[in-house]
Amino acid sequence: MYKIVDKKVMAEGTVCQLEVEAARVARKAKPGQFIVLRVDEKGERIPLTMAKQDLEKGTITIIFQVVGKTTAHLGTLEPGDSLADVIGPLGMPTHIKKYDGPVICVGGGTGVAVLYPITRGYKEAGNEVIGIIGARTKDLLILEEEMKGVTDDLRVTTDDGSYGHHGFVTDVLKQILEERKDVKMVVGIGPVPMMKFVCKTTEPFNVPTTVSLNPIMVDATGMCGACRVTVGGKTRFVCVDGPEFDGHQVDFDELTKRLRMYVEEEKKSYELFKQKHA
Amino acid sequence: MAEKGKQKIPRQAMPEQDPKVRAHNFDEVPYGYDEKLAQLEAQRCMQCKKPQCVKGCPVEVEIPQFIKFIVEGDFAAAARQLKNKNSLPAVCGRVCPQENQCESTCILGKKAEPVAIGRLERFAADYERNHNLVTIPEMAPATGKRVAVVGSGPASLTLAGDLIKKGHEVIIYEALHKPGGVLVYGIPEFRLPKAIVAAEVDYLQKMGVKIETDVVVGKTVTIDELLEDHDAVFLGVGAGLPLFLNLPGENLCGIYSANEYLTRSNLMKAYKFPEYDTPIALGKNVAVIGAGNVAMDSARTALRLGAETVKIVYRRSRAEMPARAEEVHHAEEEGVQFELLTNPVRFIGNEDGWVTGMECIRMELGEPDESGRRRPIPIEGSNFTLDCDTVIVALGTRANPLIPNTTPDLKLNRRGYIEADPETGKTSKEGVYAGGDIVTGSATVILAMGAGRKAANAIHEYLMSK
């Protein structure tokens, strides 16, 4: 069992942060890697990314949006409660190096939680890092302070204009790419449509663009192939080959469809959960 | 009974669930022998002085001896005799291909049918467990040596049992949340009830084996880190990555690897959704590509999940099907259909990205290929569309690179499997042994157990000479 030691609720209760005891995972975790967790004996295995780890306490911090039964269940847990399983760190770490030009880290929604340790990694490697984070509205924005601490310049956008730039992260990204011809790398992490448009934005500028994919997984050790995606016309397993890929090569439309594979079952499961917890 | 009389007793069938009923439930198919049937069958054994059956067994179970105890009515003694050589008799009695092993060399088989050794093995092991007669064997004094066992499938469980009895400390590291490996995620409940696997694992724990789940060796810890606080490491991680056909449309929704389909149903209990959270596609028309045991398990699982039609699609003919005859027979009885000499060409989907059909081509058999089987050749112009909303690809696996990736000094063969001495399991890395599918590629439970046994002996020797 993996004990929850701290909990924070963000973004008007739609996003939740849990700090969980998992010493082995904390010791090994590198930016870009993820974990799989199971809430209880009847739970499913879901992949989530770690935002932070604390070596001394032997804990990892996960941030998730409440979108269905498992995340809703997770959201009801309190410090002192335990998770049945935490497995990781899984996937390949981000290949972080020093570039001779700025790196832009773009995050949308809870994708910012995934983006944050990667951004910190680039900063610690001595890069000039520009951050762009966005949300639908001001109250849904997460980790602004943290991102500020690991970027040279942080831009914020909201879809409704309630805070920062009124519009999408891609607007700001395009503007920077037009101004700065020396951008060497873009990292885009967030909902699938956002990542798709980040890649569309960077393509004409020929800037390498990395995305981090979050498909459905079961074992997450390469055994099942549930997480397969098409990258550059080839099938890859996100759990062992990823989760990061060259965004210009990813078939986002296929990924979107595969993510909807169990949409009916997910709805049913969530409804039952809500009835039980009403 | 006189020798003559014995030979007149026919091989006793095992009572089993009616095919029409069992095709809709996940309960075990055979009920197993009762005491009377077991003793009747056991009497058929000739008690050969030089038993050929033992030579046919990868772990050399003392077959005539355990059968004799059944004849005498001392069923617990029969189980103990089995466990001298086989730590998982309840499992092997169910999933071993006895027809190619012990039973194929039984002397009775020359003139009539061989003794049903597998059914007797299953009976004795079940009797012991169900009557709470399982005893912890005598253990050697502690040696102070520590062995890390990676993976908890049949090779690892066998090795762990052997080494703990020899007085070593044994810690199993399992990547999934439940121990048992393929016995838990791969083989369905109706063929191997999970309570039996749990009992076998529990037995090892009672002997002192420690099990840590949720540890992905190669990720959570590396082999080199394990070697820091263990005296030896055994790799019994299984084969791993599923093979796909690399045909157009293969990533459509509703197309699974057999590994995924079976893991969802067996390990995650998706057949009990929504009581359990993990869903699985409840296809109406299911196509299973391949004709091995895993394909049969997938097809029969699909039936039990409510499919109206389930078709095995196989490019060769019935004679070449790699599955055990018994599995094919059971599948057919339950209503699984066979599209033989048929090969998929591409997958067809709808606008939601769900598979709706599979374009196939008919095949004919040509000259034998390197496997000795006649090579299937497509018949031009014979293409047709097979309607299906779920496809399960059961073509086998290839080596999982998780451990080699972080263990550069571990030598692999050309196919990516770990190179290990077939007699000892010794790898190119000091103190590291390997066995089972990660060495041989996909094989059987009992072969993996045989490899575990050999590696246990070699590790014991290594530890005691250090």
PDB file of C-alpha atoms in Angstrom, chain B residues 66 74 89 115 125 179 187 237 242 259 276 280 285 326 357 361 376 385 393-394 396 434-435 440:
ATOM      1  CA  PHE B  66       2.616 -41.083  -6.992  1.00  0.00           C
ATOM      2  CA  ASP B  74      -3.217 -42.336   0.317  1.00  0.00           C
ATOM      3  CA  PRO B  89       1.212 -29.999  -9.564  1.00  0.00           C
ATOM      4  CA  VAL B 115      -2.615 -43.619 -18.366  1.00  0.00           C
ATOM      5  CA  ALA B 125      -2.914 -31.916  -5.876  1.00  0.00           C
ATOM      6  CA  PRO B 179       2.117 -12.666  -8.491  1.00  0.00           C
ATOM      7  CA  ILE B 187      -4.413 -18.411 -18.740  1.00  0.00           C
ATOM      8  CA  VAL B 237      10.420 -12.410 -16.830  1.00  0.00           C
ATOM      9  CA  PRO B 242       3.108  -8.962 -28.445  1.00  0.00           C
ATOM     10  CA  ASN B 259      -1.912 -10.339 -24.277  1.00  0.00           C
ATOM     11  CA  TYR B 276     -14.326  -4.144 -11.592  1.00  0.00           C
ATOM     12  CA  ILE B 280     -13.218  -4.834 -22.426  1.00  0.00           C
ATOM     13  CA  ASN B 285     -18.495 -10.960 -34.107  1.00  0.00           C
ATOM     14  CA  GLU B 326      -7.789 -30.811 -26.177  1.00  0.00           C
ATOM     15  CA  GLY B 357     -14.245  -6.066 -40.946  1.00  0.00           C
ATOM     16  CA  ILE B 361      -7.316 -14.045 -48.675  1.00  0.00           C
ATOM     17  CA  PRO B 376       0.836 -21.433 -46.963  1.00  0.00           C
ATOM     18  CA  THR B 385     -14.343  -9.532 -46.273  1.00  0.00           C
ATOM     19  CA  VAL B 393      -4.138 -10.974 -32.662  1.00  0.00           C
ATOM     20  CA  ALA B 394      -2.645 -14.127 -31.124  1.00  0.00           C
ATOM     21  CA  GLY B 396       3.030 -14.937 -30.190  1.00  0.00           C
ATOM     22  CA  ALA B 434      17.796 -16.809 -16.642  1.00  0.00           C
ATOM     23  CA  GLY B 435      15.151 -19.279 -17.719  1.00  0.00           C
ATOM     24  CA  THR B 440      13.621 -19.768 -25.297  1.00  0.00           C
TER      25      THR B 440
END
